[in-house]
Coordinates of C-alpha atoms in Angstrom, one line a residue:
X1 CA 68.5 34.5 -14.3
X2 CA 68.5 33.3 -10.8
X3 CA 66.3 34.6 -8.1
X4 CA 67.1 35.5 -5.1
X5 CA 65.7 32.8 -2.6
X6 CA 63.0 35.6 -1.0
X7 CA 61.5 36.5 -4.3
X8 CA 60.4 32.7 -5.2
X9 CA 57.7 32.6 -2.1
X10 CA 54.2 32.4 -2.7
X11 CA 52.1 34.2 -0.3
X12 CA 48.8 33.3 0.2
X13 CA 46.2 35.4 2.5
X14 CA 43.0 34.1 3.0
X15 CA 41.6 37.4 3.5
X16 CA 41.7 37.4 -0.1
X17 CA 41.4 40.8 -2.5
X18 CA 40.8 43.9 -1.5
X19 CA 39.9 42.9 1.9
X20 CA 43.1 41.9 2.6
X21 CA 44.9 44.9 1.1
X22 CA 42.9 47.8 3.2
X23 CA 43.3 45.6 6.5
X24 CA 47.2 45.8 5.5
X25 CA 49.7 43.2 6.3
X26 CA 53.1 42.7 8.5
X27 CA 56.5 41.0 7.4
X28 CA 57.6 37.9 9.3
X29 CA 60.9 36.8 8.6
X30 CA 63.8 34.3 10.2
X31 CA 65.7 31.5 8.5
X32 CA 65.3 27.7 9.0
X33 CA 68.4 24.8 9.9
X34 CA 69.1 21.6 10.9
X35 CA 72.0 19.9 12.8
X36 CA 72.1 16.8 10.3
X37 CA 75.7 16.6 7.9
X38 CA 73.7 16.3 5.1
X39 CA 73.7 18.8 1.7
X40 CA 70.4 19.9 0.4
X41 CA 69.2 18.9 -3.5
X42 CA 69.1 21.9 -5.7
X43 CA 65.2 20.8 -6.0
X44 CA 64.5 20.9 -2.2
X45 CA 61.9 22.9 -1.2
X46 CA 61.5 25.4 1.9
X47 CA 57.6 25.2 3.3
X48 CA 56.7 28.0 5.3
X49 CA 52.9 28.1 6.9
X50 CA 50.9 30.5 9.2
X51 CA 48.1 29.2 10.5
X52 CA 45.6 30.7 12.9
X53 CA 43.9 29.2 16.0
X54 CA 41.3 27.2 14.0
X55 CA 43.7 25.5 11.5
X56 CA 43.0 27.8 8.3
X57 CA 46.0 28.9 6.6
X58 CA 46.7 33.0 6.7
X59 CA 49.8 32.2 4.6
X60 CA 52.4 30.2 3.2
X61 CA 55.6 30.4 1.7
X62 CA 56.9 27.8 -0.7
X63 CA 61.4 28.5 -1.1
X64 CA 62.8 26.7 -3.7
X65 CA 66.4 26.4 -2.7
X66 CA 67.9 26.0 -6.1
X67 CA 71.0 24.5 -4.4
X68 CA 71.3 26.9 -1.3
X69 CA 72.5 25.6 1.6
X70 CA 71.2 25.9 5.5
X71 CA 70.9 28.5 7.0
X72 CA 68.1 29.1 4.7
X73 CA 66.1 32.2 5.2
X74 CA 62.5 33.7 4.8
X75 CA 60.2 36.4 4.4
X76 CA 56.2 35.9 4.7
X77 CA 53.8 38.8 4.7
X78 CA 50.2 38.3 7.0
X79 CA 47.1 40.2 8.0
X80 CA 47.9 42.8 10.2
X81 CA 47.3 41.9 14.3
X82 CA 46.7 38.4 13.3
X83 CA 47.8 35.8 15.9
X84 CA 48.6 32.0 15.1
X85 CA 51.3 29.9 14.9
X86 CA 54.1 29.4 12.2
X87 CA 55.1 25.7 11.2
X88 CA 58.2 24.9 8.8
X89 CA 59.2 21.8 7.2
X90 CA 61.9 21.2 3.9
X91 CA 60.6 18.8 1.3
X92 CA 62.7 16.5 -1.0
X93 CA 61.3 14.6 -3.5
X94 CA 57.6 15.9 -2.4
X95 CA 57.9 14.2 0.8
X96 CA 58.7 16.8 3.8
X97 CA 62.0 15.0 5.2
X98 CA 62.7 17.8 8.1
X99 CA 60.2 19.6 10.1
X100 CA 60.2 22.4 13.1
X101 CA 58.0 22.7 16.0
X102 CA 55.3 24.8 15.3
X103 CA 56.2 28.7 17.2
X104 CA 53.6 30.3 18.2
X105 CA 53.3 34.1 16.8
X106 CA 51.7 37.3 18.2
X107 CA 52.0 39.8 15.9
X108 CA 52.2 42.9 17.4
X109 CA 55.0 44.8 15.4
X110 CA 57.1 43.1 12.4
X111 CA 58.7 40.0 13.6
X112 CA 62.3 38.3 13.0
X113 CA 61.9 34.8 14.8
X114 CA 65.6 35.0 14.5
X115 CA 66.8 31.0 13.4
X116 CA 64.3 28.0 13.9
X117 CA 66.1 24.6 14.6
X118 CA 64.3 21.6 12.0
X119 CA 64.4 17.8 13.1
X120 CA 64.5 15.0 11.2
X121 CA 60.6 14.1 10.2
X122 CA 59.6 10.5 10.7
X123 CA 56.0 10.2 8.8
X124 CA 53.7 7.8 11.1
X125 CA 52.3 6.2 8.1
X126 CA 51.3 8.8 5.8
X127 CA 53.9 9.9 4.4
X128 CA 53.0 13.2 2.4
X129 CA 50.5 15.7 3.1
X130 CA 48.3 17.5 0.2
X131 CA 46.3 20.9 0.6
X132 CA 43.6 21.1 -2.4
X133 CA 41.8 24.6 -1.4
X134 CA 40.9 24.6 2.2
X135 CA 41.0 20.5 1.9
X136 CA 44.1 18.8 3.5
X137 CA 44.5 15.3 2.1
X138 CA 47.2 12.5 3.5
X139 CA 48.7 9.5 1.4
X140 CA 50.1 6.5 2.5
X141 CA 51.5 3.5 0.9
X142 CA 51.6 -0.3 2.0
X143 CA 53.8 -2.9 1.2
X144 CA 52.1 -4.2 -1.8
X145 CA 52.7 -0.5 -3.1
X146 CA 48.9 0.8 -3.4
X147 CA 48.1 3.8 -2.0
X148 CA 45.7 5.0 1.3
X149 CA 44.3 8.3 1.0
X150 CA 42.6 10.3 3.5
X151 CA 40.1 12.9 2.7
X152 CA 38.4 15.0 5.7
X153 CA 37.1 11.9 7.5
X154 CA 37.4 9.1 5.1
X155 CA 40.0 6.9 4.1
X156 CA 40.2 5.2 0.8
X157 CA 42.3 2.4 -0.1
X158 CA 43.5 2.6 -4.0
X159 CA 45.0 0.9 -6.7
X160 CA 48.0 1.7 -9.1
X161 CA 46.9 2.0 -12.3
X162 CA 48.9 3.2 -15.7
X163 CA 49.6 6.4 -16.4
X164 CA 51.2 9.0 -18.9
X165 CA 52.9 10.7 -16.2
X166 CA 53.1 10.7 -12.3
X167 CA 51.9 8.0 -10.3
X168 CA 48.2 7.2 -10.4
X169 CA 46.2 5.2 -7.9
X170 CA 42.5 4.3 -8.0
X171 CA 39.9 3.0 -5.8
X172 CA 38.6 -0.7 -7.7
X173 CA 35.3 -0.4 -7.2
X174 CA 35.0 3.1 -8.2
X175 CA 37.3 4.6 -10.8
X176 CA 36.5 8.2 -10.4
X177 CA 38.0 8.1 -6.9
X178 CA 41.4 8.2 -7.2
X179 CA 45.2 10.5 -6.7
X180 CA 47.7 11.6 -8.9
X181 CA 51.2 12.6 -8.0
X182 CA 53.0 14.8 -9.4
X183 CA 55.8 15.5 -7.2
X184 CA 54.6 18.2 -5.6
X185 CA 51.2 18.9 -7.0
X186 CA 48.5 16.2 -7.1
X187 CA 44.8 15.6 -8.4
X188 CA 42.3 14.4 -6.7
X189 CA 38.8 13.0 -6.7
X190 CA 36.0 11.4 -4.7
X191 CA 33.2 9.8 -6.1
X192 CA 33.7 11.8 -9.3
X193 CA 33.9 15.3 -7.0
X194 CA 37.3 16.7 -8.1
X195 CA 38.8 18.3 -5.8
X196 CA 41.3 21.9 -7.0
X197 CA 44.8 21.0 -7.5
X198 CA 46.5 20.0 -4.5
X199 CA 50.2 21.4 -3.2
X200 CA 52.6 19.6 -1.1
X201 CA 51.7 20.8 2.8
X202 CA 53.6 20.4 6.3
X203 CA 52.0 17.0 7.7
X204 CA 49.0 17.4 9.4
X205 CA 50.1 15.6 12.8
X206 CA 51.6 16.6 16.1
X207 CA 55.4 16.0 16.6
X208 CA 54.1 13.5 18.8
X209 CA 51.7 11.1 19.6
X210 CA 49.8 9.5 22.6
X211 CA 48.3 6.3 23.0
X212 CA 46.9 5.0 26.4
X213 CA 44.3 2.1 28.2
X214 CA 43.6 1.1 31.4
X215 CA 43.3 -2.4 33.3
X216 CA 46.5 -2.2 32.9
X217 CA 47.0 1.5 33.0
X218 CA 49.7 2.3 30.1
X219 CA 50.8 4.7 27.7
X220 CA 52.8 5.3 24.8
X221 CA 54.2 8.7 23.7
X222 CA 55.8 8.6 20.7
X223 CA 57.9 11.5 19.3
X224 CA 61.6 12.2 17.8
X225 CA 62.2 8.7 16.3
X226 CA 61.6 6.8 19.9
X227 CA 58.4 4.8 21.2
X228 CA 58.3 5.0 25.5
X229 CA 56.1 2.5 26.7
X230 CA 54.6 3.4 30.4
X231 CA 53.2 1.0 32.6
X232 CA 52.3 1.2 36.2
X233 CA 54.8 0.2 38.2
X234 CA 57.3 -1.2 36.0
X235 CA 60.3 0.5 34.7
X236 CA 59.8 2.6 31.0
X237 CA 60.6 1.5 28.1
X238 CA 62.7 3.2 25.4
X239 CA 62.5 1.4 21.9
X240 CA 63.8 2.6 18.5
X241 CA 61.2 3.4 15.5
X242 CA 60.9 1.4 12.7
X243 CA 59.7 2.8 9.5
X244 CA 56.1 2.5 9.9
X245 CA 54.2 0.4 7.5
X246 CA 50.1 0.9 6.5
X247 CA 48.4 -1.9 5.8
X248 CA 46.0 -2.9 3.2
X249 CA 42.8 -2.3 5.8
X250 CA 44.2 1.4 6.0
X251 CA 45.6 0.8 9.7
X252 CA 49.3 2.3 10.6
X253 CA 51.7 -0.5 11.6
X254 CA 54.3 0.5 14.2
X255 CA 57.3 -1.7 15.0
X256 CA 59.9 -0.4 17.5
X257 CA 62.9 -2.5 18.8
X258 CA 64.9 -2.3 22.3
X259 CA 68.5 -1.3 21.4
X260 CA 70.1 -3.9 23.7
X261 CA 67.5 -6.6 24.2
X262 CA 65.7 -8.5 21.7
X263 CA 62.3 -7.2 22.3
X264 CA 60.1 -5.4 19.6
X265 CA 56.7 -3.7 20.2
X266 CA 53.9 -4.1 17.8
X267 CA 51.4 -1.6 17.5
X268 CA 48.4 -1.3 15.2
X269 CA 46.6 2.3 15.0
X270 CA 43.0 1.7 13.9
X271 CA 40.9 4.5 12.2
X272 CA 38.2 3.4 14.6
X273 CA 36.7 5.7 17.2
X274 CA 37.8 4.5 20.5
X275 CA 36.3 5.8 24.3
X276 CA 38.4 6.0 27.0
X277 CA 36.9 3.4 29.8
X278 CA 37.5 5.6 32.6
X279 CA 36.0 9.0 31.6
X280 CA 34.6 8.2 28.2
X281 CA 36.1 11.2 26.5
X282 CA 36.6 9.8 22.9
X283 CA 39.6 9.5 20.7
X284 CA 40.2 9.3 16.9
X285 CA 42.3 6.1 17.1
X286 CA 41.4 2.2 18.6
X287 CA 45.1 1.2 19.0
X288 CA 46.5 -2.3 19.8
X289 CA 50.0 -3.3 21.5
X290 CA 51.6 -6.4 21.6
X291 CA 55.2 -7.7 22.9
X292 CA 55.7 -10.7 23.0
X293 CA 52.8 -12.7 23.5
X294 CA 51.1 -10.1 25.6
X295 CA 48.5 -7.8 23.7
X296 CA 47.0 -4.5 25.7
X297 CA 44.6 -2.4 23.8
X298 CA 43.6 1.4 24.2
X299 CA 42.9 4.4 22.5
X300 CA 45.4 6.7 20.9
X301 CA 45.4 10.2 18.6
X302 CA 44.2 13.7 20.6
X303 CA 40.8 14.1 21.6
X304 CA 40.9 17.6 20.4
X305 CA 41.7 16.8 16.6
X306 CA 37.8 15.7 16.8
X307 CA 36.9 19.2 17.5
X308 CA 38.6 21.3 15.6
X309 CA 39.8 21.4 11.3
X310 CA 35.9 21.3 11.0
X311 CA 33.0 23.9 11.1
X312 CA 29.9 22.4 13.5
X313 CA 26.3 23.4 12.2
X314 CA 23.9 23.1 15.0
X315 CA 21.0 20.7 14.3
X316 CA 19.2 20.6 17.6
X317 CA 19.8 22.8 21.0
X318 CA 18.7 20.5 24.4
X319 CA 16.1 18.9 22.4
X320 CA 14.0 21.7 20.7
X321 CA 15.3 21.6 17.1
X322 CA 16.9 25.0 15.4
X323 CA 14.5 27.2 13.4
X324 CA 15.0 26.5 9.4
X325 CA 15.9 29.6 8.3
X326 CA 18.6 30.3 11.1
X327 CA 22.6 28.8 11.1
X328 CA 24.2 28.1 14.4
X329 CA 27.5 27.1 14.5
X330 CA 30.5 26.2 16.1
X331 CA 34.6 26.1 15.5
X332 CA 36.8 25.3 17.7
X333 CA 40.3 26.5 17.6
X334 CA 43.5 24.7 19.3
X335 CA 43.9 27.5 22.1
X336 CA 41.0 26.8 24.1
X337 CA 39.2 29.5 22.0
X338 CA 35.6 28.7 20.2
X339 CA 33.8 30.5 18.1
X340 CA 30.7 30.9 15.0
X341 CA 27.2 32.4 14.5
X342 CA 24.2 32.3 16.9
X343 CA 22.0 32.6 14.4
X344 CA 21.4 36.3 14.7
X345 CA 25.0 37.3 16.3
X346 CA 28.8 36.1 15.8
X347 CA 30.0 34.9 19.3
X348 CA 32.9 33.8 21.1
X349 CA 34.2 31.4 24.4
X350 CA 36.6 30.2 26.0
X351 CA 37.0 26.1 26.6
X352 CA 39.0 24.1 27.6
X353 CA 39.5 20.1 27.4
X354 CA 41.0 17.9 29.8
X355 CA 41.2 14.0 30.3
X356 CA 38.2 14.4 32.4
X357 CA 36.0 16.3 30.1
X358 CA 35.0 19.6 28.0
X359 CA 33.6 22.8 29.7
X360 CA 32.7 26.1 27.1
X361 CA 33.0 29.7 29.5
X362 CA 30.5 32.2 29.0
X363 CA 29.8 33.4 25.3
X364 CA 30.2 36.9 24.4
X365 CA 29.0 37.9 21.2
X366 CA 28.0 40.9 18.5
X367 CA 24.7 42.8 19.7
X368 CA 22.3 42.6 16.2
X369 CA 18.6 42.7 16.7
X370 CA 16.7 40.3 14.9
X371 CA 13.2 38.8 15.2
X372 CA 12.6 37.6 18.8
X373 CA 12.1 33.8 17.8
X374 CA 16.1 34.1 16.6
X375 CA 17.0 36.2 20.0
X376 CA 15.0 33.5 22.4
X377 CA 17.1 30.7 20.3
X378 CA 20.5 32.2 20.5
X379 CA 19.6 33.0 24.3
X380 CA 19.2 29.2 24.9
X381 CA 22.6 28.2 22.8
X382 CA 24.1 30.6 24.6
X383 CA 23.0 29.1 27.9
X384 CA 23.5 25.5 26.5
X385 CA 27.1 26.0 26.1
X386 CA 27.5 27.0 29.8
X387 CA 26.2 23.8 30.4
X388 CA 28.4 21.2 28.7
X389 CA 30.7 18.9 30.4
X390 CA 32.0 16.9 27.8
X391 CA 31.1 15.2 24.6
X392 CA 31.4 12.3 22.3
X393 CA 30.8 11.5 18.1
X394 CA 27.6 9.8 17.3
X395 CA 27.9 7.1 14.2
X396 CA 26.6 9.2 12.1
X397 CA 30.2 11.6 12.6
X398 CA 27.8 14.4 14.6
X399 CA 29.3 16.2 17.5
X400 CA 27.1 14.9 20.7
X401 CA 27.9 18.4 23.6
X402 CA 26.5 16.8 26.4
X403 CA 25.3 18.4 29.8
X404 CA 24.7 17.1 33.3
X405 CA 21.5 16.0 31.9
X406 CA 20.2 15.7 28.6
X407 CA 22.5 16.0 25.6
X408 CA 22.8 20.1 25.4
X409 CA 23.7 20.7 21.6
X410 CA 24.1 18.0 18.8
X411 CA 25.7 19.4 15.5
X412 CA 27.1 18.3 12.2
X413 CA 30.3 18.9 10.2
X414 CA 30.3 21.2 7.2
X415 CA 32.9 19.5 5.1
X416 CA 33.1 22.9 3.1
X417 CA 32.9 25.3 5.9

């Protein structure tokens, strides 16, 4: 018996159980297209993700067409009141081949988002995203076919290897780190840690990408299959995308080509935390351009993908340590809204991040009592906040808030928070 298309989502709510039942949930619905001449596979697959504003997934919707053609449509059911954005992508042979803009959602009342436009997706070197749990993993190939696979902050270059079904990689010094496809499931495992199984997920990366440096000043955007190269005063330039290659260091290998000229660009995206040498606001990316026998370097990626995908635990507040017992922490969503526990009460800010630097607004928070060695800490957290003006990653991976004069907060990421 055939299903109709609606009836073959999965909904996930992160609420979970009963939680999520009493707090009671609202339909979303619309339909998804592209302008491309191109039919659809019977096993193409509709992805459909709501996400809220610090990146954890409220619910998803996974369509298998079963030969339908666009328009394709949708139904998803979230928490009540929640607020977020909505991303969709269709995948094809468990890579996601076209991909919409993410809409941003405010759910007052039920919602038809009425018909969302998908463009063509051109992966930036990894070219399939995996969600195992609340992990997103990313796998890229190179040209001697072995496999680079990025889990939370680490990237791990593996091996093909034999195997009874799927396609198995694994890292050569260590065996029990390794990922294996299976269209559009996967296993995976670090250092023996197995992670739960992984689904096929929209890619983790904007819709485009900036790179920039200075002495020369230029920058790169690159977005919609183009790369425009800025540089003070000279005129842009507009160069075709390549299919980008990683190579077997784990960097993303650009190419882009002038459509009338013979003139390529050659960039290299390092995983390598680079500073910008004006401001020194950080960025997750060291990134080299060359053309011709010219080389500029810079930094590249978005300062804010530091920030936020992570929970911060607080390890030290303008140098007086935390007490033991407590948990301080921070998340920071992608609309300027940042959030976690002050040890004693849940709190909330307002930031906001500019090429210049990072400044938190005042907190508000939950009013609790608890002893007055917790209140006198989350008083000076609170106060320490007000007093950042930007920050930076140690080398250890520990978020450095810095003030106008000693460093204000200093935290850690909780891979599993």
């Amino acid at each position: 018996m055939r299903l109709p298309v609606s009836l073959v989502a999965v909904l996930v709510t992160l609420a979970g159980g009963l939680g999520a039942q009493a707090q009671g949930c609202q339909t979303l619905s619309g339909s998804v297209t592209y302008l491309d001449r191109m039919a659809l596979p019977p096993e193409a697959v509709l992805l459909v993700e709501v996400t809220d504003h610090d990146l954890r997934i409220e619910a998803e919707a996974r369509i298998v067409t079963e030969g339908r053609q666009v328009p394709v449509p949708f139904t998803i059911e979230i928490p009540e009141g929640s607020e977020g954005t909505l991303r969709a992508g269709i995948a094809t042979g468990g890579r996601v081949v076209w991909l919409a803009a993410p809409v941003a959602i405010d759910l007052g009342d039920d919602l038809d988002l009425g018909e969302i436009v998908l463009a063509r997706h051109q992966p930036m070197g990894f070219v399939a995203t995996y969600r195992c749990g609340d992990m997103p993993v990313r796998v890229g190939f190179t040209e001697t076919a072995e496999a680079v696979m990025d889990v939370g902050d680490q990237r791990h270059l593996l091996a093909p290897v034999p195997a009874a079904s799927g396609a198995r990689y694994e890292a050569a010094v260590d065996p029990t780190t390794f990922f294996w496809s299976q269209g559009e499931t996967a296993l995976v495992s670090v250092a023996g840690a197995e992670r739960p199984e992984c689904r096929l997920a929209l890619p983790l990366e904007d819709m485009s990408w900036h790179a920039g440096g200075n002495e020369p000043f230029w920058s790169v955007t690159v977005e919609a299959g183009m790369l425009t190269l800025t540089r003070l005063g000279m005129e842009d330039l507009v160069l075709a995308l390549q299919d980008p290659l990683m190579t077997e260091a784990g960097e993303i290998l650009v190419l882009a080509d002038h459509a009338d000229m013979p003139l390529r660009a050659v960039m290299l995206r390092r995983p390598a935390m680079c500073r910008d040498t004006m401001t020194g606001l950080p960025h997750p990316e060291t990134v080299e351009l060359s053309m011709g026998d010219q080389t500029i370097f810079g930094c590249g990626g978005a300062p804010l993908s530091l920030l936020t995908g992570r929970n911060w635990v607080v390890e030290d507040i303008a140098g007086s340590g935390v007490i033991d017992t407590s948990e301080v922490t921070l998340s920071f969503g992608t609309h300027g809204r940042v959030a976690g526990s002050g040890g004693c009460n849940r709190w909330f800010a307002s930031y906001e991040l500019t090429g210049e630097g990072l400044s938190i607004g005042q907190a508000g928070s939950t009013m609790m009592a608890c002893t007055e060695a917790l209140m006198t800490q989350e008083r000076g957290f609170f106060a320490a906040l007000e007093q950042v003006t930007g920050f930076d990653i140690d080398a250890t991976g520990r978020l450095v808030l810095l003030g106008d004069g000693p460093t204000a907060i200093t935290a850690r990421a909780d891979i599993d928070g």
